[in-house]
mmCIF file of C-alpha atoms and ligand atoms in Angstrom:
data_model
loop_
_atom_site.group_PDB
_atom_site.id
_atom_site.type_symbol
_atom_site.label_atom_id
_atom_site.label_comp_id
_atom_site.label_asym_id
_atom_site.label_seq_id
_atom_site.Cartn_x
_atom_site.Cartn_y
_atom_site.Cartn_z
ATOM 1 C CA UNK A 299 -20.377 -21.662 -0.300
ATOM 2 C CA UNK A 300 -18.058 -18.915 0.864
ATOM 3 C CA UNK A 301 -14.541 -20.053 1.623
ATOM 4 C CA UNK A 302 -12.199 -18.750 4.309
ATOM 5 C CA UNK A 303 -8.786 -18.055 2.814
ATOM 6 C CA UNK A 304 -5.495 -16.836 4.212
ATOM 7 C CA UNK A 305 -3.119 -15.907 1.398
ATOM 8 C CA UNK A 306 0.511 -14.883 1.784
ATOM 9 C CA UNK A 307 1.778 -12.253 -0.640
ATOM 10 C CA UNK A 308 5.567 -12.505 -0.417
ATOM 11 C CA UNK A 309 6.042 -9.524 -2.748
ATOM 12 C CA UNK A 310 9.665 -9.013 -3.855
ATOM 13 C CA UNK A 311 11.187 -10.826 -0.900
ATOM 14 C CA UNK A 312 13.316 -13.954 -0.381
ATOM 15 C CA UNK A 313 15.835 -15.721 -2.597
ATOM 16 C CA UNK A 314 14.802 -19.031 -4.154
ATOM 17 C CA UNK A 315 16.469 -20.942 -1.301
ATOM 18 C CA UNK A 316 14.844 -18.774 1.375
ATOM 19 C CA UNK A 317 11.467 -19.048 -0.337
ATOM 20 C CA UNK A 318 11.741 -22.795 -0.485
ATOM 21 C CA UNK A 319 12.557 -22.933 3.204
ATOM 22 C CA UNK A 320 9.574 -20.706 3.997
ATOM 23 C CA UNK A 321 7.240 -22.847 1.854
ATOM 24 C CA UNK A 322 8.425 -26.019 3.587
ATOM 25 C CA UNK A 323 7.875 -24.448 7.009
ATOM 26 C CA UNK A 324 4.361 -23.360 6.008
ATOM 27 C CA UNK A 325 3.559 -26.888 4.802
ATOM 28 C CA UNK A 326 4.940 -28.467 7.992
ATOM 29 C CA UNK A 327 3.035 -26.100 10.266
ATOM 30 C CA UNK A 328 -0.206 -26.269 8.289
ATOM 31 C CA UNK A 329 -0.700 -29.955 9.019
ATOM 32 C CA UNK A 330 -2.943 -29.485 12.053
ATOM 33 C CA UNK A 331 -4.933 -26.673 10.489
ATOM 34 C CA UNK A 332 -8.717 -27.203 10.379
ATOM 35 C CA UNK A 333 -10.793 -27.658 7.233
ATOM 36 C CA UNK A 334 -12.362 -24.235 7.790
ATOM 37 C CA UNK A 335 -9.518 -22.352 6.138
ATOM 38 C CA UNK A 336 -7.608 -22.649 2.855
ATOM 39 C CA UNK A 337 -4.015 -21.475 2.589
ATOM 40 C CA UNK A 338 -2.426 -19.850 -0.445
ATOM 41 C CA UNK A 339 1.141 -18.621 -0.906
ATOM 42 C CA UNK A 340 2.213 -16.175 -3.613
ATOM 43 C CA UNK A 341 5.999 -16.229 -4.068
ATOM 44 C CA UNK A 342 7.899 -14.324 -6.776
ATOM 45 C CA UNK A 343 7.823 -15.839 -10.308
ATOM 46 C CA UNK A 344 11.345 -17.248 -10.016
ATOM 47 C CA UNK A 345 10.283 -19.388 -7.053
ATOM 48 C CA UNK A 346 7.082 -20.892 -8.419
ATOM 49 C CA UNK A 347 8.407 -24.154 -9.840
ATOM 50 C CA UNK A 348 10.405 -25.125 -6.777
ATOM 51 C CA UNK A 349 7.774 -23.923 -4.305
ATOM 52 C CA UNK A 350 5.144 -25.953 -6.229
ATOM 53 C CA UNK A 351 7.289 -29.012 -5.605
ATOM 54 C CA UNK A 352 7.425 -28.241 -1.858
ATOM 55 C CA UNK A 353 3.632 -27.797 -1.722
ATOM 56 C CA UNK A 354 2.856 -31.129 -3.402
ATOM 57 C CA UNK A 355 0.474 -33.239 -1.330
ATOM 58 C CA UNK A 356 -0.163 -30.366 1.113
ATOM 59 C CA UNK A 357 -3.279 -28.246 1.492
ATOM 60 C CA UNK A 358 -1.432 -25.070 0.492
ATOM 61 C CA UNK A 359 -2.245 -23.643 -2.937
ATOM 62 C CA UNK A 360 0.168 -21.751 -5.155
ATOM 63 C CA UNK A 361 -0.481 -18.262 -6.493
ATOM 64 C CA UNK A 362 1.391 -15.822 -8.683
ATOM 65 C CA UNK A 363 1.494 -12.134 -7.777
ATOM 66 C CA UNK A 364 0.627 -10.924 -11.272
ATOM 67 C CA UNK A 365 0.309 -12.079 -14.881
ATOM 68 C CA UNK A 366 0.697 -10.574 -18.337
ATOM 69 C CA UNK A 367 -2.209 -8.889 -20.112
ATOM 70 C CA UNK A 368 -1.325 -10.762 -23.303
ATOM 71 C CA UNK A 369 -1.515 -14.492 -23.972
ATOM 72 C CA UNK A 370 1.961 -15.026 -25.479
ATOM 73 C CA UNK A 371 4.522 -13.582 -27.864
ATOM 74 C CA UNK A 372 6.954 -10.689 -28.050
ATOM 75 C CA UNK A 373 6.394 -9.135 -24.603
ATOM 76 C CA UNK A 374 9.848 -9.109 -23.040
ATOM 77 C CA UNK A 375 9.863 -9.605 -19.299
ATOM 78 C CA UNK A 376 6.245 -10.692 -19.011
ATOM 79 C CA UNK A 377 4.856 -13.958 -17.634
ATOM 80 C CA UNK A 378 1.712 -15.460 -19.198
ATOM 81 C CA UNK A 379 -1.178 -17.282 -17.557
ATOM 82 C CA UNK A 380 -0.251 -20.484 -19.429
ATOM 83 C CA UNK A 381 3.237 -20.283 -17.921
ATOM 84 C CA UNK A 382 1.701 -19.903 -14.462
ATOM 85 C CA UNK A 383 -0.553 -22.910 -14.988
ATOM 86 C CA UNK A 384 2.409 -24.928 -16.258
ATOM 87 C CA UNK A 385 4.237 -23.996 -13.023
ATOM 88 C CA UNK A 386 1.267 -25.429 -11.072
ATOM 89 C CA UNK A 387 -0.270 -22.158 -9.950
ATOM 90 C CA UNK A 388 -3.984 -22.281 -9.249
ATOM 91 C CA UNK A 389 -4.332 -18.596 -8.334
ATOM 92 C CA UNK A 390 -2.975 -15.243 -9.329
ATOM 93 C CA UNK A 391 -3.208 -11.970 -7.429
ATOM 94 C CA UNK A 392 -4.281 -9.111 -9.724
ATOM 95 C CA UNK A 393 -4.641 -5.370 -9.247
ATOM 96 C CA UNK A 394 -2.521 -5.069 -6.128
ATOM 97 C CA UNK A 395 -2.203 -1.393 -5.191
ATOM 98 C CA UNK A 396 1.575 -1.572 -5.623
ATOM 99 C CA UNK A 397 1.049 -2.665 -9.242
ATOM 100 C CA UNK A 398 -1.601 0.004 -9.788
ATOM 101 C CA UNK A 399 0.568 2.714 -8.245
ATOM 102 C CA UNK A 400 4.137 1.872 -9.352
ATOM 103 C CA UNK A 401 3.527 0.017 -12.626
ATOM 104 C CA UNK A 402 0.600 1.924 -14.074
ATOM 105 C CA UNK A 403 -1.817 -0.965 -13.967
ATOM 106 C CA UNK A 404 -5.145 0.388 -15.205
ATOM 107 C CA UNK A 405 -8.629 -1.052 -14.868
ATOM 108 C CA UNK A 406 -8.624 -1.714 -18.634
ATOM 109 C CA UNK A 407 -5.434 -3.786 -18.328
ATOM 110 C CA UNK A 408 -6.896 -5.593 -15.351
ATOM 111 C CA UNK A 409 -9.968 -6.603 -17.335
ATOM 112 C CA UNK A 410 -7.640 -8.261 -19.877
ATOM 113 C CA UNK A 411 -5.630 -9.974 -17.152
ATOM 114 C CA UNK A 412 -8.707 -11.299 -15.341
ATOM 115 C CA UNK A 413 -10.101 -12.567 -18.672
ATOM 116 C CA UNK A 414 -6.893 -14.448 -19.462
ATOM 117 C CA UNK A 415 -6.583 -15.840 -15.941
ATOM 118 C CA UNK A 416 -10.143 -17.177 -15.906
ATOM 119 C CA UNK A 417 -9.787 -18.640 -19.402
ATOM 120 C CA UNK A 418 -6.710 -20.515 -18.158
ATOM 121 C CA UNK A 419 -8.751 -21.728 -15.173
ATOM 122 C CA UNK A 420 -6.751 -19.719 -12.638
ATOM 123 C CA UNK A 421 -8.605 -18.295 -9.665
ATOM 124 C CA UNK A 422 -8.047 -14.596 -9.123
ATOM 125 C CA UNK A 423 -7.413 -12.636 -5.945
ATOM 126 C CA UNK A 424 -8.547 -9.218 -7.120
ATOM 127 C CA UNK A 425 -7.347 -6.298 -4.977
ATOM 128 C CA UNK A 426 -9.164 -3.051 -4.364
ATOM 129 C CA UNK A 427 -8.675 -0.272 -1.829
ATOM 130 C CA UNK A 428 -8.450 3.475 -1.347
ATOM 131 C CA UNK A 429 -5.397 5.561 -0.456
ATOM 132 C CA UNK A 430 -5.113 7.828 2.576
ATOM 133 C CA UNK A 431 -6.138 10.977 0.736
ATOM 134 C CA UNK A 432 -9.264 9.285 -0.602
ATOM 135 C CA UNK A 433 -10.116 7.903 2.843
ATOM 136 C CA UNK A 434 -9.665 11.298 4.491
ATOM 137 C CA UNK A 435 -11.871 12.907 1.851
ATOM 138 C CA UNK A 436 -14.563 10.321 2.601
ATOM 139 C CA UNK A 437 -14.313 8.921 -0.919
ATOM 140 C CA UNK A 438 -13.398 5.340 -0.010
ATOM 141 C CA UNK A 439 -16.803 3.873 -0.828
ATOM 142 C CA UNK A 440 -16.857 5.510 -4.259
ATOM 143 C CA UNK A 441 -13.267 4.497 -5.055
ATOM 144 C CA UNK A 442 -13.790 0.862 -4.132
ATOM 145 C CA UNK A 443 -17.142 0.666 -5.915
ATOM 146 C CA UNK A 444 -15.521 2.036 -9.076
ATOM 147 C CA UNK A 445 -12.636 -0.458 -8.899
ATOM 148 C CA UNK A 446 -15.073 -3.356 -8.503
ATOM 149 C CA UNK A 447 -17.444 -2.099 -11.197
ATOM 150 C CA UNK A 448 -14.798 -1.170 -13.779
ATOM 151 C CA UNK A 449 -13.259 -4.626 -13.716
ATOM 152 C CA UNK A 450 -15.541 -7.255 -12.217
ATOM 153 C CA UNK A 451 -18.780 -6.035 -13.797
ATOM 154 C CA UNK A 452 -17.337 -7.226 -17.134
ATOM 155 C CA UNK A 453 -17.703 -10.835 -16.012
ATOM 156 C CA UNK A 454 -20.581 -13.220 -15.472
ATOM 157 C CA UNK A 455 -21.911 -14.510 -12.163
ATOM 158 C CA UNK A 456 -20.393 -17.883 -13.001
ATOM 159 C CA UNK A 457 -16.990 -16.353 -13.678
ATOM 160 C CA UNK A 458 -17.219 -14.508 -10.378
ATOM 161 C CA UNK A 459 -17.177 -17.829 -8.534
ATOM 162 C CA UNK A 460 -13.449 -18.053 -9.464
ATOM 163 C CA UNK A 461 -12.716 -14.585 -8.091
ATOM 164 C CA UNK A 462 -11.860 -13.568 -4.546
ATOM 165 C CA UNK A 463 -11.845 -9.879 -3.660
ATOM 166 C CA UNK A 464 -9.139 -8.523 -1.356
ATOM 167 C CA UNK A 465 -9.923 -5.169 0.237
ATOM 168 C CA UNK A 466 -6.611 -3.530 1.044
ATOM 169 C CA UNK A 467 -6.648 0.097 2.164
ATOM 170 C CA UNK A 468 -3.382 1.496 0.776
ATOM 171 C CA UNK A 469 -2.754 3.439 4.000
ATOM 172 C CA UNK A 470 -2.681 0.166 5.944
ATOM 173 C CA UNK A 471 -0.304 -1.763 3.664
ATOM 174 C CA UNK A 472 3.112 -2.250 5.219
ATOM 175 C CA UNK A 473 2.529 0.693 7.539
ATOM 176 C CA UNK A 474 1.672 -1.182 10.713
ATOM 177 C CA UNK A 475 -1.610 0.773 10.683
ATOM 178 C CA UNK A 476 -4.489 -1.701 10.411
ATOM 179 C CA UNK A 477 -8.016 -0.685 9.583
ATOM 180 C CA UNK A 478 -10.115 -1.217 12.695
ATOM 181 C CA UNK A 479 -12.413 -4.227 12.559
ATOM 182 C CA UNK A 480 -15.339 -1.763 12.322
ATOM 183 C CA UNK A 481 -13.794 0.090 9.375
ATOM 184 C CA UNK A 482 -12.973 -3.144 7.594
ATOM 185 C CA UNK A 483 -16.379 -4.742 8.247
ATOM 186 C CA UNK A 484 -18.153 -1.599 7.064
ATOM 187 C CA UNK A 485 -16.432 -1.576 3.683
ATOM 188 C CA UNK A 486 -16.508 -5.371 3.248
ATOM 189 C CA UNK A 487 -20.294 -5.278 3.734
ATOM 190 C CA UNK A 488 -20.422 -2.427 1.238
ATOM 191 C CA UNK A 489 -18.386 -4.397 -1.339
ATOM 192 C CA UNK A 490 -20.758 -7.327 -0.870
ATOM 193 C CA UNK A 491 -23.716 -5.025 -1.462
ATOM 194 C CA UNK A 492 -22.090 -3.707 -4.664
ATOM 195 C CA UNK A 493 -21.694 -7.301 -5.885
ATOM 196 C CA UNK A 494 -25.287 -8.098 -4.831
ATOM 197 C CA UNK A 495 -26.692 -5.111 -6.698
ATOM 198 C CA UNK A 496 -25.175 -6.330 -9.956
ATOM 199 C CA UNK A 497 -25.149 -10.116 -9.607
ATOM 200 C CA UNK A 498 -27.781 -10.867 -6.951
ATOM 201 C CA UNK A 499 -27.679 -11.816 -3.283
ATOM 202 C CA UNK A 500 -26.608 -15.415 -3.790
ATOM 203 C CA UNK A 501 -23.477 -14.551 -5.757
ATOM 204 C CA UNK A 502 -22.605 -11.866 -3.197
ATOM 205 C CA UNK A 503 -23.159 -14.275 -0.296
ATOM 206 C CA UNK A 504 -20.809 -16.796 -1.873
ATOM 207 C CA UNK A 505 -18.083 -14.235 -2.576
ATOM 208 C CA UNK A 506 -14.955 -14.537 -0.466
ATOM 209 C CA UNK A 507 -13.755 -11.083 0.573
ATOM 210 C CA UNK A 508 -10.327 -10.863 2.232
ATOM 211 C CA UNK A 509 -8.869 -8.048 4.281
ATOM 212 C CA UNK A 510 -5.270 -6.946 3.674
ATOM 213 C CA UNK A 511 -3.084 -4.318 5.310
ATOM 214 C CA UNK A 512 -0.886 -4.966 8.337
ATOM 215 C CA UNK A 513 -2.889 -8.058 9.266
ATOM 216 C CA UNK A 514 -0.962 -10.017 11.893
ATOM 217 C CA UNK A 515 -1.514 -12.651 14.592
ATOM 218 C CA UNK A 516 -2.476 -9.980 17.137
ATOM 219 C CA UNK A 517 -5.332 -8.487 15.095
ATOM 220 C CA UNK A 518 -6.459 -11.337 12.831
ATOM 221 C CA UNK A 519 -8.963 -12.791 15.295
ATOM 222 C CA UNK A 520 -10.894 -9.567 15.657
ATOM 223 C CA UNK A 521 -10.887 -8.959 11.896
ATOM 224 C CA UNK A 522 -11.899 -12.512 10.951
ATOM 225 C CA UNK A 523 -14.730 -12.493 13.490
ATOM 226 C CA UNK A 524 -16.514 -9.863 11.374
ATOM 227 C CA UNK A 525 -19.368 -11.350 9.340
ATOM 228 C CA UNK A 526 -18.161 -10.043 5.974
ATOM 229 C CA UNK A 527 -14.423 -10.701 6.393
ATOM 230 C CA UNK A 528 -13.524 -14.144 5.050
ATOM 231 C CA UNK A 529 -9.795 -14.127 5.655
ATOM 232 C CA UNK A 530 -6.735 -12.118 4.790
ATOM 233 C CA UNK A 531 -4.158 -11.233 2.176
ATOM 234 C CA UNK A 532 -1.018 -11.072 4.252
ATOM 235 C CA UNK A 533 2.195 -9.294 3.282
ATOM 236 C CA UNK A 534 4.892 -8.798 5.929
ATOM 237 C CA UNK A 535 3.541 -11.388 8.361
ATOM 238 C CA UNK A 536 3.491 -14.044 5.609
ATOM 239 C CA UNK A 537 7.286 -14.033 5.527
ATOM 240 C CA UNK A 538 7.371 -15.874 8.867
ATOM 241 C CA UNK A 539 5.702 -19.288 8.764
ATOM 242 C CA UNK A 540 4.735 -19.108 12.472
ATOM 243 C CA UNK A 541 2.962 -15.773 12.045
ATOM 244 C CA UNK A 542 1.281 -16.831 8.818
ATOM 245 C CA UNK A 543 -0.047 -20.016 10.395
ATOM 246 C CA UNK A 544 -1.044 -18.190 13.595
ATOM 247 C CA UNK A 545 -3.147 -15.872 11.407
ATOM 248 C CA UNK A 546 -4.728 -18.890 9.681
ATOM 249 C CA UNK A 547 -5.612 -20.284 13.107
ATOM 250 C CA UNK A 548 -7.483 -17.108 14.018
ATOM 251 C CA UNK A 549 -10.868 -18.226 12.658
HETATM 252 P P1 PGA B 35 1.080 -6.049 4.599
HETATM 253 O O1 PGA B 35 0.745 -6.223 3.030
HETATM 254 O O2 PGA B 35 0.428 -7.197 5.302
HETATM 255 O O3 PGA B 35 2.580 -6.093 4.687
HETATM 256 O O4 PGA B 35 0.511 -4.736 5.024
HETATM 257 C C1 PGA B 35 -0.490 -6.697 2.580
HETATM 258 C C2 PGA B 35 -0.527 -6.705 1.068
HETATM 259 O O5 PGA B 35 -0.079 -5.730 0.458
HETATM 260 O O6 PGA B 35 -0.989 -7.680 0.435
#
């Protein structure tokens, strides 16, 4: 069945000590959270081992923000899926627009990364989303369909059960400009139909699709009430435990 997930993408923020404090606050405040939502935090690589320790025995899962497109070897500066698993990660975010835009992450590279992640038994939060120019030109449906097809259509229905899609319109990320609930619902339903067309209605029904882009306590309720929005990938608001948990309580 479809899961509700609220995932915090810390991006390149916090020192190890600050991250540890944030993780502990999230754990403490998540105690009275209902069973209807799963929490995930995605700290920087340097924090994973100590944050994993802080999450032990809690209901908060650990995610990386990226992984290498190679399994191991002479790839200076890269972090492999096996390293992430050995640091107790159960998820990795892949294809975030910041990685696509600033680090030249292509669909072909993402196929390799998703393959490696799934083979290592990591769940994947796979990000898609159009930029402002594409939205204004009315191309957002085509752009998102292409991102889903180019990467996820290389996998089987069974493999898809380990993948969560995060729809994040680039124009809403870190800008304070949220997609309206109508805009978000419209494209989430479309993404589900794209998945259904290829993999069938059951797979699409079971797919968790998150919204990301200036999601905060004040707008989460309206977004999460939409039938095809199963939670959020939260950036800025995930850096404050109270806001992150308030968002998770919005279901
Ligand atoms: P934001 O980031 O919530 O700060 O807009 C979301 C994301 O990029 O995952």
